[in-house]
PDB file of C-alpha atoms and ligand atoms in Angstrom:
ATOM      1  CA  MET A1070      43.882  11.826  38.469  1.00 98.00           C
ATOM      2  CA  LYS A1071      45.671   8.968  40.204  1.00 98.00           C
ATOM      3  CA  ALA A1072      46.410   5.704  38.437  1.00 98.00           C
ATOM      4  CA  LEU A1073      47.813   2.377  39.583  1.00 99.00           C
ATOM      5  CA  LEU A1074      49.762   0.293  37.071  1.00 99.00           C
ATOM      6  CA  LEU A1075      50.114  -3.388  38.004  1.00 99.00           C
ATOM      7  CA  ILE A1076      52.940  -4.991  36.056  1.00 99.00           C
ATOM      8  CA  ASP A1077      52.679  -8.627  34.922  1.00 98.00           C
ATOM      9  CA  ILE A1078      51.068 -10.189  38.019  1.00 99.00           C
ATOM     10  CA  GLN A1079      50.668 -13.422  36.085  1.00 98.00           C
ATOM     11  CA  ASN A1080      50.946 -17.108  36.914  1.00 98.00           C
ATOM     12  CA  GLY A1081      54.133 -17.364  34.847  1.00 98.00           C
ATOM     13  CA  PHE A1082      56.025 -15.037  37.195  1.00 98.00           C
ATOM     14  CA  CYS A1083      54.772 -16.647  40.423  1.00 98.00           C
ATOM     15  CA  PRO A1084      55.992 -19.860  42.047  1.00 98.00           C
ATOM     16  CA  GLY A1085      54.799 -22.770  39.897  1.00 98.00           C
ATOM     17  CA  GLY A1086      55.012 -20.631  36.748  1.00 98.00           C
ATOM     18  CA  ASN A1087      57.467 -20.966  33.897  1.00 98.00           C
ATOM     19  CA  LEU A1088      59.581 -17.922  34.845  1.00 98.00           C
ATOM     20  CA  PRO A1089      58.995 -17.747  38.585  1.00 98.00           C
ATOM     21  CA  VAL A1090      60.155 -14.653  40.444  1.00 98.00           C
ATOM     22  CA  PRO A1091      61.201 -15.624  43.999  1.00 98.00           C
ATOM     23  CA  ASP A1092      58.231 -14.915  46.294  1.00 98.00           C
ATOM     24  CA  GLY A1093      56.383 -13.377  43.353  1.00 98.00           C
ATOM     25  CA  ASN A1094      53.053 -14.448  44.852  1.00 98.00           C
ATOM     26  CA  GLN A1095      53.785 -12.268  47.906  1.00 98.00           C
ATOM     27  CA  VAL A1096      52.886  -9.164  45.904  1.00 98.00           C
ATOM     28  CA  LEU A1097      49.239 -10.255  45.780  1.00 98.00           C
ATOM     29  CA  PRO A1098      47.966  -9.240  49.226  1.00 98.00           C
ATOM     30  CA  VAL A1099      49.728  -5.875  48.907  1.00 98.00           C
ATOM     31  CA  ALA A1100      48.571  -5.260  45.337  1.00 98.00           C
ATOM     32  CA  ASN A1101      45.011  -6.165  46.318  1.00 98.00           C
ATOM     33  CA  LYS A1102      45.142  -3.767  49.273  1.00 98.00           C
ATOM     34  CA  LEU A1103      46.196  -0.992  46.886  1.00 98.00           C
ATOM     35  CA  ILE A1104      43.470  -1.942  44.397  1.00 98.00           C
ATOM     36  CA  ASP A1105      40.782  -1.954  47.087  1.00 98.00           C
ATOM     37  CA  SER A1106      42.025   1.218  48.832  1.00 98.00           C
ATOM     38  CA  GLY A1107      39.863   3.678  46.940  1.00 97.00           C
ATOM     39  CA  LYS A1108      42.996   5.810  46.383  1.00 98.00           C
ATOM     40  CA  TYR A1109      42.988   5.313  42.626  1.00 98.00           C
ATOM     41  CA  ASP A1110      40.748   6.740  39.915  1.00 98.00           C
ATOM     42  CA  LEU A1111      42.115   4.314  37.341  1.00 98.00           C
ATOM     43  CA  ILE A1112      43.687   0.857  37.582  1.00 98.00           C
ATOM     44  CA  VAL A1113      45.627  -0.696  34.703  1.00 99.00           C
ATOM     45  CA  ALA A1114      47.267  -4.133  34.525  1.00 99.00           C
ATOM     46  CA  SER A1115      49.928  -5.140  32.020  1.00 98.00           C
ATOM     47  CA  GLN A1116      50.090  -8.691  30.709  1.00 98.00           C
ATOM     48  CA  ASP A1117      53.150 -10.320  29.124  1.00 98.00           C
ATOM     49  CA  TRP A1118      51.573 -11.963  26.084  1.00 98.00           C
ATOM     50  CA  HIS A1119      53.996 -13.822  23.839  1.00 98.00           C
ATOM     51  CA  PRO A1120      53.240 -15.879  20.758  1.00 98.00           C
ATOM     52  CA  ALA A1121      54.574 -19.473  20.909  1.00 98.00           C
ATOM     53  CA  GLY A1122      58.177 -19.542  19.698  1.00 98.00           C
ATOM     54  CA  HIS A1123      58.850 -15.922  20.712  1.00 98.00           C
ATOM     55  CA  GLY A1124      62.421 -14.815  19.966  1.00 98.00           C
ATOM     56  CA  SER A1125      63.137 -14.136  23.665  1.00 98.00           C
ATOM     57  CA  PHE A1126      62.691 -17.839  24.420  1.00 98.00           C
ATOM     58  CA  ALA A1127      65.894 -19.913  24.655  1.00 98.00           C
ATOM     59  CA  SER A1128      63.940 -22.704  22.973  1.00 98.00           C
ATOM     60  CA  ALA A1129      63.833 -20.589  19.800  1.00 98.00           C
ATOM     61  CA  HIS A1130      67.665 -20.516  19.644  1.00 98.00           C
ATOM     62  CA  PRO A1131      69.331 -23.895  19.102  1.00 96.00           C
ATOM     63  CA  GLY A1132      72.129 -24.451  21.630  1.00 95.00           C
ATOM     64  CA  LYS A1133      71.027 -21.657  23.951  1.00 97.00           C
ATOM     65  CA  LYS A1134      69.925 -22.313  27.507  1.00 98.00           C
ATOM     66  CA  PRO A1135      67.618 -20.170  29.621  1.00 98.00           C
ATOM     67  CA  PHE A1136      69.332 -17.256  31.401  1.00 97.00           C
ATOM     68  CA  GLU A1137      72.214 -17.138  28.902  1.00 97.00           C
ATOM     69  CA  VAL A1138      72.557 -13.988  26.831  1.00 97.00           C
ATOM     70  CA  GLY A1139      71.882 -14.528  23.149  1.00 97.00           C
ATOM     71  CA  THR A1140      70.952 -12.340  20.206  1.00 97.00           C
ATOM     72  CA  LEU A1141      67.559 -11.190  18.966  1.00 97.00           C
ATOM     73  CA  SER A1142      67.262  -9.052  15.841  1.00 96.00           C
ATOM     74  CA  GLY A1143      70.961  -8.210  16.142  1.00 95.00           C
ATOM     75  CA  LYS A1144      70.859  -7.110  19.772  1.00 95.00           C
ATOM     76  CA  PRO A1145      71.870  -8.848  23.013  1.00 96.00           C
ATOM     77  CA  GLN A1146      68.868 -10.598  24.524  1.00 97.00           C
ATOM     78  CA  MET A1147      68.428 -12.565  27.714  1.00 97.00           C
ATOM     79  CA  MET A1148      67.249 -16.038  26.784  1.00 98.00           C
ATOM     80  CA  TRP A1149      64.170 -16.768  28.872  1.00 98.00           C
ATOM     81  CA  PRO A1150      62.364 -20.022  29.476  1.00 98.00           C
ATOM     82  CA  ASP A1151      59.165 -20.221  27.429  1.00 98.00           C
ATOM     83  CA  HIS A1152      56.704 -18.122  29.430  1.00 98.00           C
ATOM     84  CA  CYS A1153      53.384 -16.315  29.220  1.00 98.00           C
ATOM     85  CA  VAL A1154      52.418 -17.835  25.885  1.00 98.00           C
ATOM     86  CA  GLN A1155      49.155 -16.328  24.661  1.00 98.00           C
ATOM     87  CA  ASN A1156      46.044 -18.098  25.952  1.00 98.00           C
ATOM     88  CA  SER A1157      48.007 -20.421  28.242  1.00 98.00           C
ATOM     89  CA  LYS A1158      47.483 -20.785  31.995  1.00 98.00           C
ATOM     90  CA  ASP A1159      50.986 -19.332  32.445  1.00 98.00           C
ATOM     91  CA  ALA A1160      49.859 -16.067  30.833  1.00 98.00           C
ATOM     92  CA  GLU A1161      46.719 -15.698  32.947  1.00 98.00           C
ATOM     93  CA  PHE A1162      46.687 -13.196  35.758  1.00 99.00           C
ATOM     94  CA  HIS A1163      47.235 -14.796  39.167  1.00 98.00           C
ATOM     95  CA  PRO A1164      43.827 -16.059  40.292  1.00 98.00           C
ATOM     96  CA  ASP A1165      44.003 -14.077  43.564  1.00 98.00           C
ATOM     97  CA  LEU A1166      44.434 -10.723  41.790  1.00 98.00           C
ATOM     98  CA  HIS A1167      41.377  -8.504  42.150  1.00 98.00           C
ATOM     99  CA  LEU A1168      40.998  -8.269  38.396  1.00 98.00           C
ATOM    100  CA  GLY A1169      37.385  -7.130  38.572  1.00 98.00           C
ATOM    101  CA  ALA A1170      38.610  -3.699  39.693  1.00 98.00           C
ATOM    102  CA  VAL A1171      41.030  -3.355  36.764  1.00 98.00           C
ATOM    103  CA  ASP A1172      39.837  -0.801  34.196  1.00 98.00           C
ATOM    104  CA  PHE A1173      42.218  -1.611  31.363  1.00 98.00           C
ATOM    105  CA  ILE A1174      44.592  -4.430  30.415  1.00 98.00           C
ATOM    106  CA  GLN A1175      47.671  -3.592  28.353  1.00 98.00           C
ATOM    107  CA  GLN A1176      49.140  -6.634  26.638  1.00 98.00           C
ATOM    108  CA  LYS A1177      52.737  -6.585  25.405  1.00 98.00           C
ATOM    109  CA  GLY A1178      55.430  -8.772  23.879  1.00 98.00           C
ATOM    110  CA  GLN A1179      53.430  -9.954  20.878  1.00 98.00           C
ATOM    111  CA  ASN A1180      56.129  -9.206  18.283  1.00 98.00           C
ATOM    112  CA  PRO A1181      58.285 -12.371  18.029  1.00 98.00           C
ATOM    113  CA  ALA A1182      61.306 -10.371  16.812  1.00 97.00           C
ATOM    114  CA  VAL A1183      61.626  -8.027  19.801  1.00 97.00           C
ATOM    115  CA  ASP A1184      61.075  -8.332  23.545  1.00 96.00           C
ATOM    116  CA  SER A1185      58.968  -5.819  25.447  1.00 97.00           C
ATOM    117  CA  TYR A1186      59.782  -5.418  29.109  1.00 97.00           C
ATOM    118  CA  SER A1187      58.071  -2.049  29.339  1.00 98.00           C
ATOM    119  CA  ALA A1188      54.288  -1.799  29.272  1.00 98.00           C
ATOM    120  CA  PHE A1189      54.773   1.343  27.143  1.00 98.00           C
ATOM    121  CA  ARG A1190      56.950   0.194  24.223  1.00 98.00           C
ATOM    122  CA  ASP A1191      59.113  -2.564  22.776  1.00 96.00           C
ATOM    123  CA  ASN A1192      62.733  -2.853  23.942  1.00 95.00           C
ATOM    124  CA  ASP A1193      63.966  -1.322  20.671  1.00 93.00           C
ATOM    125  CA  GLN A1194      61.716   1.645  21.501  1.00 92.00           C
ATOM    126  CA  ALA A1195      60.224   1.543  17.994  1.00 91.00           C
ATOM    127  CA  ALA A1196      56.683   0.267  18.608  1.00 96.00           C
ATOM    128  CA  LEU A1197      54.469   1.876  21.242  1.00 98.00           C
ATOM    129  CA  THR A1198      51.820  -0.184  23.022  1.00 98.00           C
ATOM    130  CA  GLY A1199      49.458   2.795  23.266  1.00 98.00           C
ATOM    131  CA  LEU A1200      49.481   2.882  27.074  1.00 98.00           C
ATOM    132  CA  ALA A1201      51.087   6.341  27.299  1.00 98.00           C
ATOM    133  CA  ALA A1202      48.388   7.814  25.047  1.00 98.00           C
ATOM    134  CA  TYR A1203      45.702   6.009  27.040  1.00 98.00           C
ATOM    135  CA  LEU A1204      46.934   7.436  30.351  1.00 98.00           C
ATOM    136  CA  ARG A1205      47.407  10.907  28.833  1.00 98.00           C
ATOM    137  CA  ASN A1206      43.850  10.861  27.460  1.00 98.00           C
ATOM    138  CA  LYS A1207      42.540   9.925  30.899  1.00 98.00           C
ATOM    139  CA  GLY A1208      44.318  12.958  32.339  1.00 98.00           C
ATOM    140  CA  VAL A1209      46.515  10.949  34.687  1.00 98.00           C
ATOM    141  CA  THR A1210      48.775  13.160  36.811  1.00 98.00           C
ATOM    142  CA  GLU A1211      50.069  10.587  39.310  1.00 98.00           C
ATOM    143  CA  LEU A1212      51.130   7.056  38.436  1.00 98.00           C
ATOM    144  CA  ASP A1213      52.025   4.416  41.018  1.00 98.00           C
ATOM    145  CA  LEU A1214      53.430   1.156  39.754  1.00 98.00           C
ATOM    146  CA  CYS A1215      54.368  -2.207  41.181  1.00 99.00           C
ATOM    147  CA  GLY A1216      54.435  -5.906  40.305  1.00 99.00           C
ATOM    148  CA  LEU A1217      56.810  -8.362  38.622  1.00 98.00           C
ATOM    149  CA  ALA A1218      59.646  -8.310  37.987  1.00 98.00           C
ATOM    150  CA  THR A1219      61.288  -5.264  39.607  1.00 98.00           C
ATOM    151  CA  ASP A1220      64.557  -5.690  37.669  1.00 98.00           C
ATOM    152  CA  TYR A1221      62.884  -6.092  34.257  1.00 98.00           C
ATOM    153  CA  CYS A1222      59.338  -5.126  33.444  1.00 98.00           C
ATOM    154  CA  VAL A1223      58.694  -2.878  36.446  1.00 98.00           C
ATOM    155  CA  LYS A1224      61.969  -0.988  35.984  1.00 98.00           C
ATOM    156  CA  PHE A1225      61.570  -0.401  32.256  1.00 98.00           C
ATOM    157  CA  SER A1226      57.921   0.585  32.663  1.00 98.00           C
ATOM    158  CA  ALA A1227      58.816   3.124  35.361  1.00 98.00           C
ATOM    159  CA  LEU A1228      61.644   4.635  33.299  1.00 98.00           C
ATOM    160  CA  ASP A1229      59.403   4.888  30.247  1.00 98.00           C
ATOM    161  CA  ALA A1230      56.599   6.428  32.311  1.00 98.00           C
ATOM    162  CA  VAL A1231      58.945   9.229  33.403  1.00 98.00           C
ATOM    163  CA  GLU A1232      60.139   9.793  29.839  1.00 98.00           C
ATOM    164  CA  MET A1233      56.842   9.401  27.988  1.00 98.00           C
ATOM    165  CA  LEU A1234      54.496  11.095  30.471  1.00 98.00           C
ATOM    166  CA  PRO A1235      56.176  14.412  31.214  1.00 97.00           C
ATOM    167  CA  GLY A1236      54.668  16.160  34.221  1.00 97.00           C
ATOM    168  CA  VAL A1237      53.305  12.935  35.688  1.00 98.00           C
ATOM    169  CA  THR A1238      54.582  11.961  39.143  1.00 98.00           C
ATOM    170  CA  VAL A1239      55.796   8.353  39.039  1.00 98.00           C
ATOM    171  CA  ARG A1240      56.193   6.192  42.149  1.00 98.00           C
ATOM    172  CA  PHE A1241      57.465   2.634  42.510  1.00 98.00           C
ATOM    173  CA  ILE A1242      55.830   0.699  45.351  1.00 99.00           C
ATOM    174  CA  GLU A1243      58.596  -1.506  46.640  1.00 98.00           C
ATOM    175  CA  ASP A1244      56.759  -3.980  48.870  1.00 98.00           C
ATOM    176  CA  ALA A1245      54.179  -4.658  46.144  1.00 98.00           C
ATOM    177  CA  SER A1246      56.980  -5.791  43.831  1.00 99.00           C
ATOM    178  CA  ARG A1247      59.518  -8.608  43.623  1.00 98.00           C
ATOM    179  CA  GLY A1248      62.550  -9.140  41.376  1.00 98.00           C
ATOM    180  CA  ILE A1249      64.427 -11.981  39.714  1.00 97.00           C
ATOM    181  CA  ASP A1250      67.956 -11.161  40.903  1.00 96.00           C
ATOM    182  CA  PRO A1251      68.808  -9.273  44.152  1.00 97.00           C
ATOM    183  CA  ALA A1252      71.680  -7.327  42.551  1.00 98.00           C
ATOM    184  CA  GLY A1253      69.409  -6.502  39.636  1.00 98.00           C
ATOM    185  CA  VAL A1254      66.730  -5.249  42.001  1.00 98.00           C
ATOM    186  CA  LYS A1255      69.200  -2.947  43.735  1.00 98.00           C
ATOM    187  CA  ALA A1256      70.433  -1.598  40.386  1.00 98.00           C
ATOM    188  CA  ALA A1257      66.839  -1.164  39.198  1.00 98.00           C
ATOM    189  CA  ILE A1258      65.898   0.866  42.269  1.00 98.00           C
ATOM    190  CA  ASP A1259      69.017   3.033  41.873  1.00 98.00           C
ATOM    191  CA  ALA A1260      68.219   3.574  38.167  1.00 98.00           C
ATOM    192  CA  MET A1261      64.601   4.461  38.882  1.00 98.00           C
ATOM    193  CA  ARG A1262      65.568   6.878  41.634  1.00 98.00           C
ATOM    194  CA  ALA A1263      68.220   8.502  39.424  1.00 98.00           C
ATOM    195  CA  ARG A1264      65.632   9.154  36.724  1.00 98.00           C
ATOM    196  CA  GLY A1265      63.089  10.738  39.043  1.00 98.00           C
ATOM    197  CA  VAL A1266      60.937   7.804  40.133  1.00 98.00           C
ATOM    198  CA  ALA A1267      59.940   8.072  43.797  1.00 98.00           C
ATOM    199  CA  ILE A1268      60.455   4.889  45.829  1.00 98.00           C
ATOM    200  CA  ALA A1269      57.573   4.317  48.242  1.00 98.00           C
ATOM    201  CA  SER A1270      56.095   1.649  50.489  1.00 98.00           C
ATOM    202  CA  SER A1271      52.445   0.630  50.387  1.00 98.00           C
ATOM    203  CA  LYS A1272      52.161   1.971  53.932  1.00 98.00           C
ATOM    204  CA  GLU A1273      53.154   5.463  52.769  1.00 98.00           C
ATOM    205  CA  VAL A1274      50.908   5.218  49.724  1.00 97.00           C
ATOM    206  CA  LEU A1275      47.904   4.117  51.790  1.00 97.00           C
ATOM    207  CA  ALA A1276      48.461   6.579  54.658  1.00 95.00           C
TER     208      ALA A1276
HETATM  209  C1  VGL B1788      59.462 -10.198  32.365  1.00 64.89           C
HETATM  210  C2  VGL B1788      61.299 -11.326  31.618  1.00 64.89           C
HETATM  211  C3  VGL B1788      60.640 -11.678  30.473  1.00 64.89           C
HETATM  212  C4  VGL B1788      58.834  -9.384  33.448  1.00 64.89           C
HETATM  213  C5  VGL B1788      58.786 -10.534  31.213  1.00 64.89           C
HETATM  214  O1  VGL B1788      57.591  -9.329  33.536  1.00 64.89           O
HETATM  215  O2  VGL B1788      59.596  -8.779  34.245  1.00 64.89           O
HETATM  216  N1  VGL B1788      60.719 -10.581  32.557  1.00 64.89           N
HETATM  217  N2  VGL B1788      59.379 -11.277  30.270  1.00 64.89           N
HETATM  218 ZN1   ZN B1789      58.299 -12.007  28.631  1.00 64.89          ZN
END
């Protein structure tokens, strides 16, 4: 049972969005090729889905500017620009994404007191989204993931997939992903590889 997990391919993380990932829109043709390949039995998309005033937003912390590190519920937290607010255009999937082929959408980041980079659980690892149980129930044995942003939501989702889905082969598809910071992307790939995530290209995956 092969599944594809598309991380946060939303307007907010593409050029013109509120938290644009450089060249984030370039994942679309590759992601769509994967979606349409017929290689997957199950396709899941995650969606960053914050209430207005979410605690990860710099605007919720007087004196803090975006991309400074602040504090949320007693822990260090990157202060982000307001992004992916529920029911806004910014939170919608990119209009080019072949959403009709997506079987399940996993929303995340609804709790204003904790951020959720991973599609599997909040950053404090207390609250599960339910995605691991969903994939387990479907009998998934191979999970490929890609999307935005490599150094945040893709990385943490991949690491959680390895930890929470024992026995499942996890692969990161590099050219179907983009990151916020080049050094962060390099560190993310090293961290994924070190924890047993295979690093693949769409060409290898589609061969
Ligand atoms: C993300 C920062 C804040 C992501 C989401 O999708 O990588 N990054 N919220
Ligand atoms: Zn977010």
